[in-house]
mmCIF file of C-alpha atoms in Angstrom:
data_model
loop_
_atom_site.group_PDB
_atom_site.id
_atom_site.type_symbol
_atom_site.label_atom_id
_atom_site.label_comp_id
_atom_site.label_asym_id
_atom_site.label_seq_id
_atom_site.Cartn_x
_atom_site.Cartn_y
_atom_site.Cartn_z
ATOM 1 C CA MET E 1 105.043 76.384 91.686
ATOM 2 C CA PRO E 2 103.501 77.175 95.129
ATOM 3 C CA VAL E 3 105.052 74.962 97.788
ATOM 4 C CA ASN E 4 102.529 71.966 98.389
ATOM 5 C CA LEU E 5 99.382 73.845 97.895
ATOM 6 C CA SER E 6 96.548 73.034 95.386
ATOM 7 C CA ALA E 7 93.662 75.441 93.997
ATOM 8 C CA PRO E 8 90.724 74.764 96.263
ATOM 9 C CA VAL E 9 87.915 72.676 94.512
ATOM 10 C CA ALA E 10 84.475 74.645 93.927
ATOM 11 C CA ALA E 11 82.379 72.074 95.074
ATOM 12 C CA GLN E 12 84.199 72.023 98.774
ATOM 13 C CA LEU E 13 83.986 75.559 99.664
ATOM 14 C CA LEU E 14 80.588 75.678 100.459
ATOM 15 C CA PRO E 15 78.411 79.226 100.814
ATOM 16 C CA VAL E 16 77.123 81.681 103.262
ATOM 17 C CA ALA E 17 73.526 82.620 103.405
ATOM 18 C CA GLY E 18 73.108 86.122 102.327
ATOM 19 C CA VAL E 19 76.195 86.762 100.979
ATOM 20 C CA SER E 20 76.298 86.349 96.946
ATOM 21 C CA LEU E 21 79.397 86.914 94.827
ATOM 22 C CA GLY E 22 79.634 87.996 91.271
ATOM 23 C CA ILE E 23 82.487 88.552 89.175
ATOM 24 C CA ALA E 24 83.175 90.217 85.299
ATOM 25 C CA GLN E 25 85.978 90.824 83.392
ATOM 26 C CA ALA E 26 86.696 94.163 83.375
ATOM 27 C CA GLY E 27 89.815 95.247 81.466
ATOM 28 C CA ILE E 28 91.392 96.994 84.284
ATOM 29 C CA LYS E 29 94.631 95.767 83.373
ATOM 30 C CA ARG E 30 94.671 93.227 80.520
ATOM 31 C CA ALA E 31 91.444 91.392 78.671
ATOM 32 C CA ASP E 32 90.274 88.358 79.058
ATOM 33 C CA ARG E 33 90.425 87.566 82.933
ATOM 34 C CA LYS E 34 87.935 88.238 85.969
ATOM 35 C CA ASP E 35 89.708 90.920 87.857
ATOM 36 C CA LEU E 36 85.950 92.673 88.852
ATOM 37 C CA LEU E 37 84.332 91.529 91.959
ATOM 38 C CA VAL E 38 81.454 92.545 93.948
ATOM 39 C CA ILE E 39 80.118 90.739 96.906
ATOM 40 C CA LYS E 40 76.567 91.910 98.305
ATOM 41 C CA LEU E 41 75.378 91.356 101.467
ATOM 42 C CA GLU E 42 71.414 91.195 102.894
ATOM 43 C CA GLU E 43 70.283 93.858 104.869
ATOM 44 C CA GLY E 44 70.929 93.560 109.269
ATOM 45 C CA ALA E 45 74.402 92.167 108.445
ATOM 46 C CA THR E 46 77.805 93.339 110.225
ATOM 47 C CA VAL E 47 80.708 93.982 108.788
ATOM 48 C CA ALA E 48 84.512 94.011 111.127
ATOM 49 C CA GLY E 49 88.131 95.013 109.570
ATOM 50 C CA VAL E 50 91.155 95.476 110.382
ATOM 51 C CA PHE E 51 93.751 97.208 107.617
ATOM 52 C CA THR E 52 97.140 97.849 106.312
ATOM 53 C CA THR E 53 99.698 100.136 108.965
ATOM 54 C CA ASN E 54 101.005 101.459 105.848
ATOM 55 C CA ARG E 55 100.763 105.553 106.388
ATOM 56 C CA PHE E 56 100.951 105.299 102.466
ATOM 57 C CA CYS E 57 97.141 103.824 102.648
ATOM 58 C CA ALA E 58 95.231 103.411 99.439
ATOM 59 C CA ALA E 59 92.207 105.992 98.724
ATOM 60 C CA PRO E 60 89.732 102.886 98.679
ATOM 61 C CA VAL E 61 91.274 101.851 102.203
ATOM 62 C CA ILE E 62 90.809 105.100 104.072
ATOM 63 C CA LEU E 63 86.781 105.639 102.518
ATOM 64 C CA ALA E 64 86.507 101.865 103.244
ATOM 65 C CA LYS E 65 87.103 102.512 106.779
ATOM 66 C CA GLU E 66 84.999 105.816 106.640
ATOM 67 C CA HIS E 67 81.886 104.051 105.699
ATOM 68 C CA LEU E 68 82.515 101.033 108.489
ATOM 69 C CA ALA E 69 82.743 104.056 111.104
ATOM 70 C CA ALA E 70 79.205 105.936 109.674
ATOM 71 C CA ALA E 71 77.957 102.358 111.152
ATOM 72 C CA LYS E 72 74.673 102.963 108.187
ATOM 73 C CA GLY E 73 74.997 98.857 107.582
ATOM 74 C CA ILE E 74 77.202 97.750 104.952
ATOM 75 C CA ARG E 75 75.621 96.207 102.178
ATOM 76 C CA ALA E 76 78.601 95.281 99.003
ATOM 77 C CA LEU E 77 82.156 95.401 98.749
ATOM 78 C CA LEU E 78 83.661 95.943 95.539
ATOM 79 C CA VAL E 79 87.437 94.063 94.709
ATOM 80 C CA ASN E 80 89.196 94.824 91.760
ATOM 81 C CA THR E 81 92.936 93.208 90.404
ATOM 82 C CA GLY E 82 95.103 95.142 88.610
ATOM 83 C CA ASN E 83 94.875 98.839 89.667
ATOM 84 C CA ALA E 84 95.821 99.853 93.997
ATOM 85 C CA ASN E 85 94.369 103.660 93.363
ATOM 86 C CA ALA E 86 97.367 104.102 95.990
ATOM 87 C CA GLY E 87 99.716 107.470 96.076
ATOM 88 C CA THR E 88 96.875 109.286 93.718
ATOM 89 C CA GLY E 89 95.851 111.905 96.183
ATOM 90 C CA GLU E 90 92.565 113.517 95.970
ATOM 91 C CA GLN E 91 92.207 112.278 92.420
ATOM 92 C CA GLY E 92 91.706 108.562 93.773
ATOM 93 C CA MET E 93 89.797 109.420 96.282
ATOM 94 C CA ALA E 94 87.834 111.120 94.028
ATOM 95 C CA ALA E 95 87.777 107.787 91.810
ATOM 96 C CA ALA E 96 87.366 105.593 95.030
ATOM 97 C CA ARG E 97 83.905 107.710 96.034
ATOM 98 C CA THR E 98 82.906 107.484 92.224
ATOM 99 C CA THR E 99 83.322 103.861 92.280
ATOM 100 C CA CYS E 100 81.081 103.207 95.299
ATOM 101 C CA ALA E 101 78.307 105.960 94.038
ATOM 102 C CA ALA E 102 78.046 104.289 91.371
ATOM 103 C CA LEU E 103 77.671 100.119 92.869
ATOM 104 C CA ALA E 104 75.361 102.142 95.541
ATOM 105 C CA GLN E 105 73.237 102.997 92.431
ATOM 106 C CA ALA E 106 73.135 99.535 90.642
ATOM 107 C CA LEU E 107 72.361 98.091 93.913
ATOM 108 C CA GLY E 108 70.094 100.743 95.381
ATOM 109 C CA CYS E 109 71.776 101.194 98.493
ATOM 110 C CA ALA E 110 73.497 104.372 99.488
ATOM 111 C CA ALA E 111 76.900 105.095 98.345
ATOM 112 C CA GLU E 112 77.978 104.643 102.625
ATOM 113 C CA GLN E 113 76.894 101.196 102.375
ATOM 114 C CA CYS E 114 79.185 100.667 99.961
ATOM 115 C CA PHE E 115 82.949 100.401 99.564
ATOM 116 C CA ARG E 116 86.186 99.142 97.791
ATOM 117 C CA ILE E 117 89.054 97.306 98.393
ATOM 118 C CA PRO E 118 91.356 96.641 95.089
ATOM 119 C CA PRO E 119 95.183 95.040 95.115
ATOM 120 C CA VAL E 120 98.702 95.905 95.498
ATOM 121 C CA SER E 121 100.237 98.402 93.059
ATOM 122 C CA SER E 122 101.047 102.332 93.710
ATOM 123 C CA MET E 123 100.362 105.834 91.823
ATOM 124 C CA GLU E 124 98.615 104.739 88.634
ATOM 125 C CA PRO E 125 95.108 106.394 88.282
ATOM 126 C CA LEU E 126 92.529 104.089 88.510
ATOM 127 C CA PRO E 127 90.472 103.075 85.243
ATOM 128 C CA VAL E 128 86.834 104.588 86.962
ATOM 129 C CA GLU E 129 85.349 103.699 83.616
ATOM 130 C CA LYS E 130 86.784 100.174 83.097
ATOM 131 C CA ILE E 131 85.166 99.314 86.805
ATOM 132 C CA VAL E 132 81.708 101.328 86.454
ATOM 133 C CA ALA E 133 81.512 99.593 82.847
ATOM 134 C CA GLY E 134 82.298 96.069 84.241
ATOM 135 C CA LEU E 135 79.143 96.395 87.521
ATOM 136 C CA PRO E 136 75.960 95.186 85.559
ATOM 137 C CA GLN E 137 78.032 91.901 84.387
ATOM 138 C CA ALA E 138 79.307 91.633 88.028
ATOM 139 C CA ILE E 139 76.190 92.138 89.210
ATOM 140 C CA ALA E 140 73.901 90.077 87.139
ATOM 141 C CA ASN E 141 76.604 87.346 87.651
ATOM 142 C CA LEU E 142 75.861 87.284 91.394
ATOM 143 C CA LYS E 143 75.782 84.006 92.920
ATOM 144 C CA ALA E 144 75.854 82.561 96.046
ATOM 145 C CA ASP E 145 77.986 79.625 95.751
ATOM 146 C CA ASN E 146 80.548 81.906 93.547
ATOM 147 C CA TRP E 147 82.967 81.515 95.978
ATOM 148 C CA PHE E 148 85.788 79.831 93.481
ATOM 149 C CA ASP E 149 85.192 82.329 90.502
ATOM 150 C CA ALA E 150 85.697 84.941 93.134
ATOM 151 C CA SER E 151 88.997 84.073 94.344
ATOM 152 C CA GLN E 152 89.755 84.421 90.925
ATOM 153 C CA ALA E 153 89.229 87.412 90.321
ATOM 154 C CA ILE E 154 91.398 88.827 93.470
ATOM 155 C CA MET E 155 94.264 86.706 92.422
ATOM 156 C CA THR E 156 97.548 89.142 90.950
ATOM 157 C CA THR E 157 100.978 87.919 91.074
ATOM 158 C CA ASP E 158 99.510 84.713 92.670
ATOM 159 C CA ILE E 159 99.629 80.696 90.639
ATOM 160 C CA VAL E 160 96.523 79.811 92.849
ATOM 161 C CA ALA E 161 93.287 80.958 94.174
ATOM 162 C CA LYS E 162 93.159 80.752 97.853
ATOM 163 C CA ALA E 163 89.540 79.736 99.485
ATOM 164 C CA VAL E 164 88.610 77.261 102.531
ATOM 165 C CA SER E 165 84.751 76.338 104.211
ATOM 166 C CA ARG E 166 84.498 74.923 107.432
ATOM 167 C CA GLN E 167 81.355 74.460 109.709
ATOM 168 C CA VAL E 168 80.964 74.033 113.175
ATOM 169 C CA GLN E 169 78.063 73.215 116.002
ATOM 170 C CA ILE E 170 76.952 75.720 118.146
ATOM 171 C CA GLY E 171 74.131 75.456 120.328
ATOM 172 C CA GLY E 172 72.804 72.593 118.456
ATOM 173 C CA LYS E 173 73.218 74.612 115.125
ATOM 174 C CA THR E 174 75.186 74.875 112.284
ATOM 175 C CA VAL E 175 77.481 77.678 111.420
ATOM 176 C CA THR E 176 79.231 77.796 108.428
ATOM 177 C CA VAL E 177 82.233 79.954 107.577
ATOM 178 C CA THR E 178 83.663 80.120 104.090
ATOM 179 C CA GLY E 179 86.397 82.303 103.590
ATOM 180 C CA MET E 180 88.836 84.016 100.098
ATOM 181 C CA SER E 181 92.487 85.432 100.465
ATOM 182 C CA LYS E 182 95.204 86.616 98.199
ATOM 183 C CA GLY E 183 98.787 87.591 98.401
ATOM 184 C CA SER E 184 102.238 86.347 96.968
ATOM 185 C CA GLY E 185 104.590 89.839 97.646
ATOM 186 C CA MET E 186 104.646 92.529 99.778
ATOM 187 C CA ILE E 187 103.565 90.453 102.742
ATOM 188 C CA HIS E 188 104.258 91.588 106.258
ATOM 189 C CA PRO E 189 103.242 91.525 109.541
ATOM 190 C CA ASN E 190 101.069 94.152 111.149
ATOM 191 C CA MET E 191 98.244 94.357 108.966
ATOM 192 C CA ALA E 192 96.936 93.722 107.294
ATOM 193 C CA THR E 193 99.372 91.594 104.810
ATOM 194 C CA MET E 194 96.836 90.922 101.900
ATOM 195 C CA LEU E 195 93.370 91.117 100.467
ATOM 196 C CA GLY E 196 90.938 88.631 103.017
ATOM 197 C CA TYR E 197 87.213 87.743 103.096
ATOM 198 C CA ILE E 198 85.858 85.719 105.567
ATOM 199 C CA ALA E 199 82.469 85.276 105.684
ATOM 200 C CA THR E 200 79.595 82.944 108.509
ATOM 201 C CA ASP E 201 76.003 82.753 108.708
ATOM 202 C CA ALA E 202 76.327 83.015 112.934
ATOM 203 C CA ALA E 203 74.669 86.147 114.223
ATOM 204 C CA ILE E 204 77.631 88.684 115.880
ATOM 205 C CA ALA E 205 77.633 92.321 116.901
ATOM 206 C CA GLN E 206 79.814 94.769 115.056
ATOM 207 C CA PRO E 207 81.868 95.438 118.503
ATOM 208 C CA LEU E 208 82.565 91.527 118.886
ATOM 209 C CA LEU E 209 83.008 90.799 115.264
ATOM 210 C CA GLN E 210 85.726 93.529 115.182
ATOM 211 C CA GLN E 211 87.339 91.516 118.205
ATOM 212 C CA ILE E 212 86.673 88.028 116.696
ATOM 213 C CA VAL E 213 88.565 89.444 112.997
ATOM 214 C CA SER E 214 91.039 91.630 115.254
ATOM 215 C CA GLU E 215 92.118 87.910 117.197
ATOM 216 C CA ALA E 216 92.151 86.323 114.176
ATOM 217 C CA ALA E 217 94.470 88.629 112.277
ATOM 218 C CA ASN E 218 96.784 88.406 115.405
ATOM 219 C CA ARG E 219 97.222 84.426 115.363
ATOM 220 C CA SER E 220 97.022 84.358 111.532
ATOM 221 C CA PHE E 221 97.336 86.965 109.022
ATOM 222 C CA ASN E 222 100.747 89.143 111.569
ATOM 223 C CA CYS E 223 102.178 85.266 111.127
ATOM 224 C CA ILE E 224 103.455 85.323 108.173
ATOM 225 C CA THR E 225 106.498 87.325 105.668
ATOM 226 C CA VAL E 226 107.076 86.488 102.911
ATOM 227 C CA ASP E 227 109.541 89.782 102.067
ATOM 228 C CA GLY E 228 109.073 92.059 105.067
ATOM 229 C CA ASP E 229 107.465 95.094 102.840
ATOM 230 C CA THR E 230 103.830 96.104 103.756
ATOM 231 C CA SER E 231 101.675 97.311 101.007
ATOM 232 C CA THR E 232 99.209 99.869 101.012
ATOM 233 C CA ASN E 233 95.767 97.973 100.423
ATOM 234 C CA ASP E 234 96.408 95.012 103.060
ATOM 235 C CA SER E 235 93.044 94.410 104.457
ATOM 236 C CA LEU E 236 90.937 91.471 105.711
ATOM 237 C CA MET E 237 87.335 91.352 106.019
ATOM 238 C CA LEU E 238 84.992 89.366 108.294
ATOM 239 C CA ILE E 239 81.436 89.384 108.094
ATOM 240 C CA ALA E 240 78.382 88.298 109.793
ATOM 241 C CA THR E 241 74.852 87.680 107.670
ATOM 242 C CA GLY E 242 72.869 86.358 110.904
ATOM 243 C CA LYS E 243 70.999 83.766 108.421
ATOM 244 C CA SER E 244 71.668 80.154 110.522
ATOM 245 C CA GLY E 245 69.927 82.041 113.637
ATOM 246 C CA VAL E 246 72.732 81.065 116.081
ATOM 247 C CA ALA E 247 73.665 84.341 117.335
ATOM 248 C CA ILE E 248 77.399 84.658 118.827
ATOM 249 C CA ASP E 249 77.229 86.689 122.028
ATOM 250 C CA ALA E 250 80.681 86.793 124.762
ATOM 251 C CA ALA E 251 79.265 84.016 126.262
ATOM 252 C CA ASN E 252 79.439 81.716 123.441
ATOM 253 C CA HIS E 253 82.191 83.405 121.032
ATOM 254 C CA ALA E 254 85.067 81.188 121.426
ATOM 255 C CA ALA E 255 83.956 78.593 119.342
ATOM 256 C CA MET E 256 83.151 81.030 117.029
ATOM 257 C CA GLN E 257 87.095 82.425 117.436
ATOM 258 C CA ALA E 258 88.286 79.430 117.061
ATOM 259 C CA VAL E 259 86.717 78.473 113.058
ATOM 260 C CA VAL E 260 87.810 81.755 112.000
ATOM 261 C CA THR E 261 90.743 81.593 113.562
ATOM 262 C CA GLU E 262 91.286 78.108 111.915
ATOM 263 C CA VAL E 263 90.050 79.758 108.714
ATOM 264 C CA ALA E 264 92.107 82.306 108.755
ATOM 265 C CA THR E 265 95.606 80.605 108.911
ATOM 266 C CA ILE E 266 94.391 77.918 106.688
ATOM 267 C CA LEU E 267 94.039 80.969 104.331
ATOM 268 C CA ALA E 268 97.380 83.078 105.627
ATOM 269 C CA GLN E 269 99.814 79.769 105.327
ATOM 270 C CA ALA E 270 98.678 79.823 101.700
ATOM 271 C CA ILE E 271 99.677 82.684 100.511
ATOM 272 C CA VAL E 272 103.095 81.726 102.471
ATOM 273 C CA ARG E 273 103.174 79.010 100.515
ATOM 274 C CA ASP E 274 102.556 80.552 97.145
ATOM 275 C CA GLY E 275 105.386 83.210 97.696
ATOM 276 C CA GLU E 276 106.281 84.764 95.101
ATOM 277 C CA GLY E 277 109.190 82.255 94.160
ATOM 278 C CA ALA E 278 108.984 80.059 96.723
ATOM 279 C CA THR E 279 110.167 76.602 96.849
ATOM 280 C CA LYS E 280 110.061 76.184 100.702
ATOM 281 C CA PHE E 281 107.357 76.182 103.250
ATOM 282 C CA ILE E 282 109.322 77.660 106.406
ATOM 283 C CA THR E 283 107.768 77.309 109.566
ATOM 284 C CA ILE E 284 109.348 79.197 112.622
ATOM 285 C CA GLN E 285 109.103 78.310 116.283
ATOM 286 C CA ILE E 286 110.259 80.282 119.298
ATOM 287 C CA GLU E 287 109.861 78.643 122.595
ATOM 288 C CA GLY E 288 110.444 79.778 126.430
ATOM 289 C CA GLY E 289 110.475 82.972 125.461
ATOM 290 C CA LYS E 290 109.068 85.771 128.674
ATOM 291 C CA ASP E 291 107.003 87.105 126.163
ATOM 292 C CA GLU E 292 105.561 86.956 122.836
ATOM 293 C CA ALA E 293 106.904 90.357 121.705
ATOM 294 C CA GLU E 294 110.642 89.053 122.096
ATOM 295 C CA CYS E 295 109.916 85.878 120.633
ATOM 296 C CA LYS E 296 108.237 87.588 117.555
ATOM 297 C CA LYS E 297 111.251 89.388 117.145
ATOM 298 C CA ILE E 298 113.562 86.812 117.711
ATOM 299 C CA GLY E 299 110.978 84.954 114.656
ATOM 300 C CA TYR E 300 110.600 87.527 112.545
ATOM 301 C CA ALA E 301 114.309 88.164 112.534
ATOM 302 C CA ILE E 302 115.353 85.165 111.088
ATOM 303 C CA ALA E 303 112.117 85.013 108.561
ATOM 304 C CA HIS E 304 113.475 88.397 107.507
ATOM 305 C CA SER E 305 117.453 87.636 106.748
ATOM 306 C CA PRO E 306 117.717 87.388 103.123
ATOM 307 C CA LEU E 307 121.480 85.227 104.059
ATOM 308 C CA VAL E 308 118.668 82.663 105.638
ATOM 309 C CA LYS E 309 116.239 82.901 103.118
ATOM 310 C CA THR E 310 118.483 82.207 99.843
ATOM 311 C CA ALA E 311 120.411 79.382 102.252
ATOM 312 C CA PHE E 312 117.176 77.847 102.310
ATOM 313 C CA PHE E 313 116.755 77.932 98.896
ATOM 314 C CA ALA E 314 119.645 76.480 98.273
ATOM 315 C CA SER E 315 119.673 73.810 100.186
ATOM 316 C CA ASP E 316 123.021 74.748 102.073
ATOM 317 C CA PRO E 317 122.805 74.007 105.894
ATOM 318 C CA ASN E 318 125.003 77.419 106.414
ATOM 319 C CA LEU E 319 122.993 77.504 109.748
ATOM 320 C CA GLY E 320 124.857 79.836 111.584
ATOM 321 C CA ARG E 321 123.204 82.504 109.272
ATOM 322 C CA ILE E 322 120.143 81.997 111.496
ATOM 323 C CA LEU E 323 122.267 82.056 114.619
ATOM 324 C CA ALA E 324 123.404 85.509 113.622
ATOM 325 C CA ALA E 325 119.759 86.596 113.003
ATOM 326 C CA ILE E 326 118.848 85.519 116.246
ATOM 327 C CA GLY E 327 121.857 87.128 118.113
ATOM 328 C CA TYR E 328 121.174 90.425 116.321
ATOM 329 C CA ALA E 329 117.345 90.155 116.954
ATOM 330 C CA GLY E 330 117.527 93.256 119.669
ATOM 331 C CA VAL E 331 116.987 90.928 122.553
ATOM 332 C CA GLY E 332 119.648 92.771 125.121
ATOM 333 C CA ASP E 333 119.399 90.070 127.446
ATOM 334 C CA LEU E 334 119.372 86.894 125.654
ATOM 335 C CA ASN E 335 121.783 83.744 127.121
ATOM 336 C CA VAL E 336 123.655 82.799 124.146
ATOM 337 C CA GLU E 337 124.902 79.489 126.337
ATOM 338 C CA THR E 338 120.903 78.289 127.309
ATOM 339 C CA LEU E 339 119.559 78.579 123.779
ATOM 340 C CA LYS E 340 119.509 75.315 121.432
ATOM 341 C CA LEU E 341 118.919 75.542 117.733
ATOM 342 C CA TYR E 342 116.896 72.889 116.135
ATOM 343 C CA LEU E 343 116.480 72.214 112.522
ATOM 344 C CA ASP E 344 113.213 69.682 111.939
ATOM 345 C CA ASP E 345 114.478 66.815 114.591
ATOM 346 C CA VAL E 346 118.020 67.627 113.986
ATOM 347 C CA LEU E 347 120.049 69.860 116.775
ATOM 348 C CA VAL E 348 122.192 72.106 115.475
ATOM 349 C CA ALA E 349 123.486 74.575 118.479
ATOM 350 C CA GLU E 350 123.944 74.466 121.991
ATOM 351 C CA ASN E 351 125.832 76.031 124.861
ATOM 352 C CA GLY E 352 126.993 78.690 122.658
ATOM 353 C CA GLY E 353 127.789 76.771 119.753
ATOM 354 C CA ARG E 354 127.543 73.765 117.338
ATOM 355 C CA ALA E 355 125.984 71.290 119.108
ATOM 356 C CA THR E 356 129.110 68.434 119.577
ATOM 357 C CA SER E 357 126.039 66.115 118.389
ATOM 358 C CA TYR E 358 125.226 67.781 115.083
ATOM 359 C CA GLN E 359 126.355 66.828 111.620
ATOM 360 C CA GLU E 360 126.113 68.984 108.635
ATOM 361 C CA ALA E 361 124.700 65.328 106.555
ATOM 362 C CA ASP E 362 121.653 65.743 108.500
ATOM 363 C CA GLY E 363 120.971 69.374 108.535
ATOM 364 C CA ALA E 364 121.259 68.862 104.490
ATOM 365 C CA ARG E 365 118.797 65.875 104.658
ATOM 366 C CA VAL E 366 116.180 68.492 106.467
ATOM 367 C CA MET E 367 117.007 71.266 103.963
ATOM 368 C CA GLN E 368 116.279 69.114 101.228
ATOM 369 C CA GLN E 369 112.601 69.085 102.264
ATOM 370 C CA SER E 370 109.846 71.335 100.998
ATOM 371 C CA ASP E 371 108.308 71.787 104.419
ATOM 372 C CA ILE E 372 111.117 72.684 107.410
ATOM 373 C CA THR E 373 110.261 73.704 111.018
ATOM 374 C CA ILE E 374 113.488 76.161 112.382
ATOM 375 C CA ARG E 375 112.994 75.347 116.524
ATOM 376 C CA VAL E 376 114.363 77.825 118.903
ATOM 377 C CA GLN E 377 114.221 77.063 121.855
ATOM 378 C CA LEU E 378 115.313 80.319 124.161
ATOM 379 C CA ASN E 379 114.527 78.636 127.876
ATOM 380 C CA ARG E 380 113.890 81.776 129.243
ATOM 381 C CA GLY E 381 109.890 81.795 129.984
ATOM 382 C CA LYS E 382 106.905 80.005 128.968
ATOM 383 C CA VAL E 383 106.058 82.391 126.032
ATOM 384 C CA ASN E 384 105.959 80.428 122.672
ATOM 385 C CA ALA E 385 105.448 82.204 119.063
ATOM 386 C CA THR E 386 104.674 80.559 115.474
ATOM 387 C CA LEU E 387 105.033 82.284 112.574
ATOM 388 C CA TRP E 388 105.684 81.424 108.773
ATOM 389 C CA THR E 389 107.603 82.497 105.930
ATOM 390 C CA CYS E 390 109.147 81.165 102.494
ATOM 391 C CA ASP E 391 112.819 81.257 101.182
ATOM 392 C CA PHE E 392 114.185 83.446 98.356
ATOM 393 C CA SER E 393 114.695 82.373 94.957
ATOM 394 C CA TYR E 394 115.545 83.408 91.196
ATOM 395 C CA ASP E 395 112.283 83.702 90.373
ATOM 396 C CA TYR E 396 111.086 86.385 93.303
ATOM 397 C CA VAL E 397 113.654 88.970 91.771
ATOM 398 C CA LYS E 398 112.515 88.406 88.716
ATOM 399 C CA ILE E 399 108.732 89.053 89.519
ATOM 400 C CA ASN E 400 108.892 92.038 90.696
ATOM 401 C CA ALA E 401 111.542 93.193 88.522
ATOM 402 C CA SER E 402 109.271 92.799 85.856
ATOM 403 C CA TYR E 403 106.060 93.417 87.743
ATOM 404 C CA ARG E 404 104.598 96.109 85.732
ATOM 405 C CA SER E 405 105.724 95.064 82.771
#
């Protein structure tokens, strides 16, 4: 089960003026599940995004980048689960264009004003006919307060839906931000790591919107990992409709940046808490580094270590595995004599080895918790970084061994 994570409450998800969402049961992979989502935007909305760095990125991701670059104004996003349309070559690009054209025709806009982002699974032909056939149902279902159903429609191996709303006062007016994400496995930093959609009713020009979403991704989705695998389809989109009447510019964007980053962080952490087979949510704090790069290098060495992750699953304080990961992280001039390692409030290692005050019973006590913090004090600078990961359990292997069945 997800680690201290509950499904969102539909009544707490706030509509964003200028955005409507419609879902359908298109039978893309299996019958009787919400698997198709249309996000319709009123004219004048701006859209920005960050995408997977995987060189085998899916056809819809390529097309989404093309349509954003065309700068004709995005009017709709199409999201499906059950098929990624990745590793499908020219046939995949043709399928992506066909579905965009069908959505555009149904909504009365240009094909370049639509794009589709699918979930994770590769080399399977896209069932274009099922998606096109499902569009009328999704469009008929379009509603401003449909965020909860929409968050369910984008799930794959997720156990619970992930969505959240926040409001902030800017210039004496209320600005709403609502977002949703999906993700559970194939989670790795270097954007993207999942599918995420965040919308606000503030007015934000596209260049600044791109800056805000990139910064938010770097502080949230680029700080999580479940298994170190980067998917072919990952995308995070930020939509600004302007319907609140609040204009965001370089002079007042700090509050907007903060609330978007907060929403993104909540959604990112929810992905780790719902990691495939996860039983522990682990925060990794690297403190006192020379720069952010070395802090993250050490943090991810810990987070990606199968030996560390399986030790946490077993609640086994075999904490020499953490020291080993720090040592092979690739920081060549690291002085292990000045480093300190904590497990929550327990000092584990200092002066190059086990702390004299450390008792394994204290480590075992912390390891029994479902939320655990690993804190590494490098004592070589003033830069800190925080990452989030989870353990590896038997269920992770079972889920991924039978994913296509």
